[in-house]
Coordinates of C-alpha atoms in Angstrom, one line a residue:
M1 CA 7.3 -23.2 18.4
K2 CA 4.1 -21.8 16.9
T3 CA 2.7 -22.2 13.5
I4 CA 0.2 -19.6 12.2
L5 CA -2.0 -19.9 9.1
A6 CA -3.3 -16.5 8.0
L7 CA -5.6 -15.2 5.3
E8 CA -5.7 -11.7 3.8
T9 CA -8.8 -10.7 1.8
S10 CA -9.2 -7.0 2.7
C11 CA -9.4 -5.7 -0.8
D12 CA -8.7 -7.2 -4.3
E13 CA -5.9 -9.8 -3.5
T14 CA -6.5 -13.2 -2.0
A15 CA -3.5 -14.3 0.1
V16 CA -2.7 -17.3 2.4
A17 CA 0.5 -17.8 4.3
I18 CA 1.9 -20.3 6.9
L19 CA 4.5 -18.9 9.2
R20 CA 6.5 -20.6 12.0
G21 CA 8.3 -19.0 14.9
R22 CA 9.9 -20.5 18.0
N23 CA 9.7 -17.5 20.5
S24 CA 9.9 -13.8 20.6
H25 CA 13.7 -13.8 20.0
S26 CA 13.9 -16.6 17.4
G27 CA 14.0 -16.4 13.6
L28 CA 11.0 -16.9 11.4
E29 CA 10.4 -19.7 8.9
L30 CA 7.9 -18.8 6.2
L31 CA 6.7 -22.2 5.2
A32 CA 4.4 -21.0 2.4
S33 CA 3.0 -17.8 1.0
E34 CA 0.6 -17.5 -2.0
V35 CA -1.1 -14.4 -3.5
A36 CA -3.8 -14.4 -6.2
S37 CA -3.9 -11.0 -7.8
Q38 CA -7.1 -9.6 -9.3
I39 CA -5.5 -6.7 -11.1
A40 CA -6.6 -8.0 -14.6
E41 CA -10.2 -8.3 -13.4
H42 CA -10.4 -4.7 -12.1
E43 CA -8.2 -2.9 -14.6
K44 CA -10.9 -2.8 -17.2
H45 CA -13.1 -0.9 -14.7
G46 CA -10.3 1.5 -13.7
G47 CA -10.5 0.6 -10.0
I48 CA -11.7 -1.9 -7.5
V49 CA -15.3 -3.3 -7.8
P50 CA -16.2 -4.8 -4.4
E51 CA -18.6 -7.4 -5.8
I52 CA -16.0 -8.7 -8.3
A53 CA -13.4 -8.8 -5.5
A54 CA -15.6 -10.8 -3.2
R55 CA -16.5 -13.4 -5.9
N56 CA -12.9 -13.9 -6.7
H57 CA -11.9 -14.4 -3.1
L58 CA -14.4 -17.3 -3.0
V59 CA -12.8 -18.8 -6.1
H60 CA -9.1 -18.4 -5.0
A61 CA -9.2 -19.0 -1.3
P62 CA -9.8 -22.8 -1.3
R63 CA -7.2 -23.3 -4.0
L64 CA -4.6 -21.2 -2.1
L65 CA -5.3 -23.0 1.2
E66 CA -4.7 -26.4 -0.5
R67 CA -1.5 -25.1 -2.2
T68 CA 0.0 -23.5 0.9
T69 CA -0.5 -26.6 3.1
L70 CA 1.1 -28.8 0.4
D71 CA 4.0 -26.4 0.0
A72 CA 4.5 -26.3 3.8
K73 CA 4.2 -30.1 4.0
I74 CA 1.9 -29.8 7.0
H75 CA -1.7 -30.8 7.8
M76 CA -4.2 -28.2 9.0
S77 CA -4.3 -30.0 12.4
M78 CA -0.6 -29.0 12.9
V79 CA -1.4 -25.3 12.8
D80 CA -1.5 -23.7 16.2
A81 CA -3.7 -20.7 15.4
F82 CA -5.7 -19.4 12.4
A83 CA -5.7 -15.6 11.6
A84 CA -7.4 -13.3 9.2
T85 CA -7.5 -9.6 8.4
S86 CA -10.6 -8.2 10.2
G87 CA -10.3 -4.6 8.9
P88 CA -10.0 -2.0 7.5
G89 CA -11.1 -3.0 4.0
L90 CA -14.1 -3.9 1.9
A91 CA -16.7 -5.5 4.1
S92 CA -17.7 -8.2 1.5
S93 CA -14.0 -9.2 1.1
L94 CA -13.1 -9.1 4.8
M95 CA -16.0 -11.3 5.6
I96 CA -14.7 -14.2 3.4
G97 CA -11.2 -14.4 4.9
A98 CA -12.5 -14.0 8.5
S99 CA -15.2 -16.6 8.0
I100 CA -12.8 -19.2 6.6
A101 CA -10.3 -18.6 9.4
K102 CA -13.0 -18.8 12.1
G103 CA -14.3 -22.0 10.5
L104 CA -10.9 -23.6 10.5
A105 CA -10.3 -22.5 14.1
I106 CA -13.6 -24.1 15.2
G107 CA -13.1 -27.2 13.1
F108 CA -9.6 -27.9 14.5
G109 CA -10.2 -26.5 18.0
K110 CA -7.5 -23.9 17.7
P111 CA -7.3 -20.1 18.6
Y112 CA -8.5 -17.5 16.2
L113 CA -6.7 -14.1 15.8
A114 CA -8.4 -11.1 14.1
I115 CA -5.6 -8.9 12.7
N116 CA -5.7 -5.2 11.7
H117 CA -4.5 -4.9 8.1
L118 CA -2.6 -1.7 8.9
E119 CA -0.8 -3.4 11.8
G120 CA 0.4 -6.0 9.3
H121 CA 1.9 -3.2 7.2
L122 CA 3.3 -1.4 10.3
L123 CA 5.2 -4.5 11.6
S124 CA 6.4 -5.8 8.2
P125 CA 9.7 -3.9 8.3
F126 CA 10.7 -6.2 11.2
F127 CA 9.8 -9.4 9.3
G128 CA 13.0 -11.5 9.1
G129 CA 15.1 -9.2 11.3
A130 CA 18.8 -9.5 11.5
D131 CA 20.1 -12.5 13.6
G132 CA 16.5 -13.6 14.0
D133 CA 15.6 -10.7 16.2
V134 CA 11.9 -9.8 15.6
Q135 CA 11.5 -7.5 18.6
I136 CA 9.5 -4.4 17.7
R137 CA 11.6 -1.4 18.6
P138 CA 10.2 2.1 19.2
N139 CA 10.0 4.0 16.0
V140 CA 8.1 6.5 13.8
S141 CA 6.4 4.6 11.1
L142 CA 5.2 5.8 7.7
I143 CA 2.4 3.7 6.3
V144 CA 1.7 4.7 2.7
S145 CA -0.6 2.6 0.6
G146 CA -3.5 2.8 -1.8
G147 CA -6.1 3.7 0.8
H148 CA -4.0 5.0 3.7
T149 CA -1.3 7.5 4.4
M150 CA -0.4 7.9 8.0
L151 CA 2.4 8.5 10.5
I152 CA 2.4 6.3 13.6
R153 CA 4.5 6.5 16.8
V154 CA 5.3 2.9 17.7
H155 CA 6.1 2.3 21.4
G156 CA 5.9 -1.4 21.2
L157 CA 3.7 -4.2 20.0
G158 CA 0.0 -3.1 20.2
D159 CA 1.1 0.3 21.6
Y160 CA 0.6 2.8 18.8
Q161 CA -0.1 6.6 18.7
L162 CA -1.4 8.3 15.6
I163 CA 0.7 11.3 14.6
G164 CA -1.0 12.3 11.4
R165 CA -3.1 10.9 8.5
T166 CA -4.5 12.0 5.2
V167 CA -7.5 14.3 5.4
D168 CA -8.6 13.4 1.8
D169 CA -6.8 11.3 -0.8
A170 CA -4.1 8.9 0.3
A171 CA -0.9 9.0 -1.7
G172 CA -1.8 5.7 -3.5
E173 CA -5.2 7.1 -4.5
A174 CA -3.5 10.2 -5.9
F175 CA -1.2 8.1 -8.0
D176 CA -4.1 6.0 -9.3
K177 CA -6.2 9.1 -10.1
V178 CA -3.4 11.0 -11.8
A179 CA -2.5 7.9 -13.8
K180 CA -6.2 7.7 -14.9
M181 CA -6.1 11.3 -16.0
L182 CA -3.1 10.5 -18.1
G183 CA -4.6 7.4 -19.7
L184 CA -2.0 5.2 -18.1
G185 CA -2.7 1.7 -16.7
Y186 CA -4.1 0.5 -13.3
P187 CA -2.7 0.4 -10.7
G188 CA -1.3 3.9 -11.3
G189 CA 1.8 3.9 -9.0
P190 CA 4.0 1.5 -11.0
E191 CA 3.0 3.2 -14.3
I192 CA 3.8 6.7 -13.0
E193 CA 7.1 5.5 -11.5
K194 CA 8.1 3.9 -14.8
R195 CA 7.4 7.2 -16.7
A196 CA 9.1 9.3 -14.0
R197 CA 12.4 7.5 -14.6
A198 CA 12.6 9.2 -18.0
G199 CA 11.3 12.5 -16.8
N200 CA 12.5 15.8 -15.3
P201 CA 11.1 16.2 -11.8
D202 CA 11.8 20.0 -11.9
R203 CA 9.8 20.6 -15.1
F204 CA 6.5 21.5 -13.5
D205 CA 6.1 23.3 -10.2
L206 CA 3.4 21.4 -8.3
P207 CA 2.1 22.2 -4.8
R208 CA 3.3 20.5 -1.6
S209 CA 0.3 20.8 0.7
M210 CA 0.1 21.2 4.5
L211 CA 3.8 21.1 5.0
D212 CA 3.5 22.6 8.5
S213 CA 0.9 20.1 9.6
E214 CA 1.3 16.5 10.8
N215 CA -1.6 15.5 8.5
F216 CA -1.5 14.9 4.8
S217 CA -3.5 16.1 1.8
F218 CA -3.0 15.1 -1.8
S219 CA -6.3 16.2 -3.2
G220 CA -5.0 19.6 -4.1
L221 CA -2.0 18.1 -5.9
K222 CA -4.3 15.9 -7.9
T223 CA -6.4 19.0 -8.9
A224 CA -3.3 20.9 -9.8
V225 CA -2.3 18.2 -12.2
R226 CA -5.8 18.3 -13.8
Y227 CA -5.6 22.0 -14.4
L228 CA -2.1 21.7 -15.7
L229 CA -3.3 19.1 -18.2
L230 CA -5.9 21.6 -19.5
K231 CA -3.3 24.3 -19.7
L232 CA -1.0 22.0 -21.7
G233 CA -3.9 21.2 -24.1
V234 CA -4.6 17.7 -22.8
I235 CA -8.2 17.1 -23.7
P236 CA -10.6 14.7 -21.8
R237 CA -11.8 11.9 -24.1
R238 CA -15.0 11.7 -22.2
A239 CA -17.6 14.3 -21.4
D240 CA -17.5 13.5 -17.7
G241 CA -13.8 14.6 -17.5
E242 CA -12.5 11.2 -16.5
G243 CA -9.5 9.5 -18.3
P244 CA -8.1 8.4 -20.5
Y245 CA -7.0 11.7 -22.1
T246 CA -5.9 12.8 -25.5
R247 CA -2.5 14.4 -25.3
S248 CA -1.3 17.1 -27.6
L249 CA 1.1 19.8 -26.3
D250 CA 0.4 22.2 -29.2
Y251 CA -3.3 21.7 -29.1
R252 CA -5.3 24.8 -30.2
E253 CA -8.0 23.7 -32.6
P254 CA -8.9 20.2 -33.8
K255 CA -7.0 19.0 -36.9
S256 CA -9.2 18.5 -39.8
D257 CA -8.7 14.8 -39.8
Q258 CA -8.8 14.3 -36.0
S259 CA -11.5 14.9 -33.4
P260 CA -10.3 16.6 -30.1
C261 CA -11.8 13.6 -28.4
E262 CA -9.7 11.0 -30.2
G263 CA -6.1 9.9 -30.4
S264 CA -3.3 9.5 -27.8
V265 CA 0.3 10.5 -27.6
S266 CA 1.2 11.7 -31.1
S267 CA 4.8 12.8 -30.8
A268 CA 8.0 12.3 -28.9
R269 CA 7.5 15.8 -27.6
D270 CA 4.2 14.7 -26.0
E271 CA 6.0 11.7 -24.5
R272 CA 8.5 14.0 -22.8
V273 CA 5.8 16.2 -21.4
I274 CA 4.0 13.2 -19.9
N275 CA 7.3 11.8 -18.5
D276 CA 8.2 15.1 -17.0
L277 CA 4.7 15.5 -15.5
C278 CA 4.9 12.1 -13.9
A279 CA 8.3 12.9 -12.5
S280 CA 7.2 16.2 -11.1
F281 CA 4.0 14.7 -9.6
Q282 CA 6.0 11.8 -8.0
Q283 CA 8.6 14.3 -6.6
A284 CA 5.8 16.4 -5.1
V285 CA 4.4 13.4 -3.2
I286 CA 7.9 12.2 -2.1
D287 CA 8.8 15.7 -0.8
V288 CA 5.7 15.8 1.4
L289 CA 6.2 12.2 2.7
V290 CA 9.9 12.7 3.5
R291 CA 9.6 16.1 5.1
K292 CA 6.7 15.0 7.4
T293 CA 8.4 11.7 8.4
I294 CA 11.7 13.3 9.3
S295 CA 9.9 16.1 11.2
A296 CA 7.9 13.5 13.2
A297 CA 11.0 11.5 14.0
Q298 CA 12.8 14.6 15.3
K299 CA 9.8 15.7 17.3
Y300 CA 9.2 12.4 19.0
D301 CA 12.9 11.7 19.6
V302 CA 13.3 8.2 18.1
D303 CA 16.3 6.7 16.5
L304 CA 14.4 4.5 14.0
V305 CA 12.2 5.3 11.1
T306 CA 10.2 2.6 9.3
M307 CA 8.1 2.6 6.1
S308 CA 5.6 0.1 4.7
G309 CA 2.6 -0.2 2.4
G310 CA 2.2 -0.5 -1.3
V311 CA 3.5 2.9 -2.2
S312 CA 6.7 2.2 -0.3
C313 CA 7.6 -0.1 -3.3
N314 CA 8.5 3.1 -5.1
H315 CA 12.2 3.1 -5.5
E316 CA 12.7 6.8 -5.6
L317 CA 10.7 7.2 -2.3
R318 CA 12.8 4.5 -0.7
R319 CA 16.0 6.2 -1.9
Q320 CA 15.2 9.7 -0.8
L321 CA 13.7 8.8 2.6
G322 CA 16.7 6.5 3.2
E323 CA 19.1 9.3 2.4
A324 CA 17.2 11.8 4.5
C325 CA 17.3 9.5 7.5
A326 CA 21.1 9.0 7.0
R327 CA 21.6 12.8 6.9
E328 CA 19.6 13.2 10.1
R329 CA 21.2 10.1 11.8
F330 CA 18.1 8.0 11.9
E331 CA 18.2 4.2 11.3
F332 CA 15.9 3.4 8.4
K333 CA 14.0 0.1 7.9
S334 CA 11.6 -0.5 5.0
A335 CA 9.6 -3.6 4.4
E336 CA 11.0 -5.8 1.6
A337 CA 9.3 -5.1 -1.7
W338 CA 7.3 -8.4 -1.7
L339 CA 5.9 -7.5 1.7
C340 CA 4.8 -4.0 0.7
T341 CA 1.7 -5.0 -1.3
D342 CA -1.2 -6.9 0.3
N343 CA 0.0 -10.3 1.4
A344 CA -0.8 -12.9 4.2
A345 CA 2.8 -13.2 5.4
M346 CA 2.6 -9.9 7.2
I347 CA -0.8 -10.9 8.7
A348 CA 0.7 -14.1 9.9
F349 CA 3.7 -12.2 11.4
A350 CA 1.4 -9.8 13.3
A351 CA -0.7 -12.8 14.4
L352 CA 2.4 -14.7 15.6
L353 CA 3.7 -11.8 17.6
R354 CA 0.3 -11.3 19.2
S355 CA -0.1 -15.0 19.9
Q356 CA 3.3 -15.1 21.6
A357 CA 2.1 -12.1 23.7
G358 CA -1.0 -14.1 24.8
F359 CA -3.5 -12.4 22.6
E360 CA -6.5 -14.3 21.2
S361 CA -9.7 -13.1 19.5
K362 CA -13.2 -14.2 20.2
L363 CA -14.9 -16.1 17.5
T364 CA -17.8 -13.7 17.8
E365 CA -15.6 -10.8 16.9
E366 CA -17.0 -9.0 13.8
I367 CA -15.1 -7.5 10.9
D368 CA -14.8 -3.7 10.8
P369 CA -14.3 -2.0 7.4
N370 CA -13.2 1.1 9.2
L371 CA -11.0 -0.5 11.9
A372 CA -8.6 2.0 13.4
L373 CA -5.0 1.2 14.1
A374 CA -4.4 4.0 16.6
L375 CA -6.2 7.0 18.1

């Protein structure tokens, strides 16, 4: 039986979790898991501000450590190993979680495990496996998050091969940037998904880039949306061309009582246009992700496809990839929704599996904001 306490501070969410597992074939017991979100702090800036994120980690981490140990009804001395995300992520944020975990490991004389944030996502579909089986089976895995979009061939724990990755914007970044163009909220993924439910995904013909490549590109799709907004008469509110945007489908000249740089959605017709645009954009992203994932699974002759990361919370992506896998006779596993966004439970899970395999990090190991998962 091993008990792991893990911290996740790679970006703008502070998370602490305590996980217990008996052996590589046993079930897991998540004793406690807490996440402090900073969305409200960063929303006003339209994106993550590293200094604000780091300051908030310092505020939230001690409180979450106290709360998780109380919820788990254990003392720190009962923890068998301490883990933290060591990369990739924001350097100033990674440093806080890693420093706390190292300090606890030194103070209680326990091992320290430095965990790759992307490996936490990669392994999360196996968290709480059926009948307690947490063995990592060979699979093709799609990791799709705010900062990363990649396909990985998984041979086993710690044995990963990079199939393809984004060459510019990740899918999550494209969602955020398009949402900003449309004057929607941050983060952009949930806002676009909500609008897309009421929209027609066939309304606008948007590009699907690099379909014959194993790599991804979403920058061209984002640019296509921007030019479409101009064609529709959607006028930037600011001179620098950044959102939010005024929306008027029939825009030709400013009305006498309204500046072209003022206002928002002015009619139900405008609402339909924005909903259809969101649906069309979302479908373009999904088409690329599904096609490339299925192609990779066929090429590398696996029988399992997995998906993880924040964008995998998207219900339409889950449905369409699941249906595509069923048609092609692949088993499909997706991380549970609560495990898709940044959390410490997935870091604890990766640390537990690595600890059971005899892995331990040196206390001198440094964080790496650009840490690679596979080559």
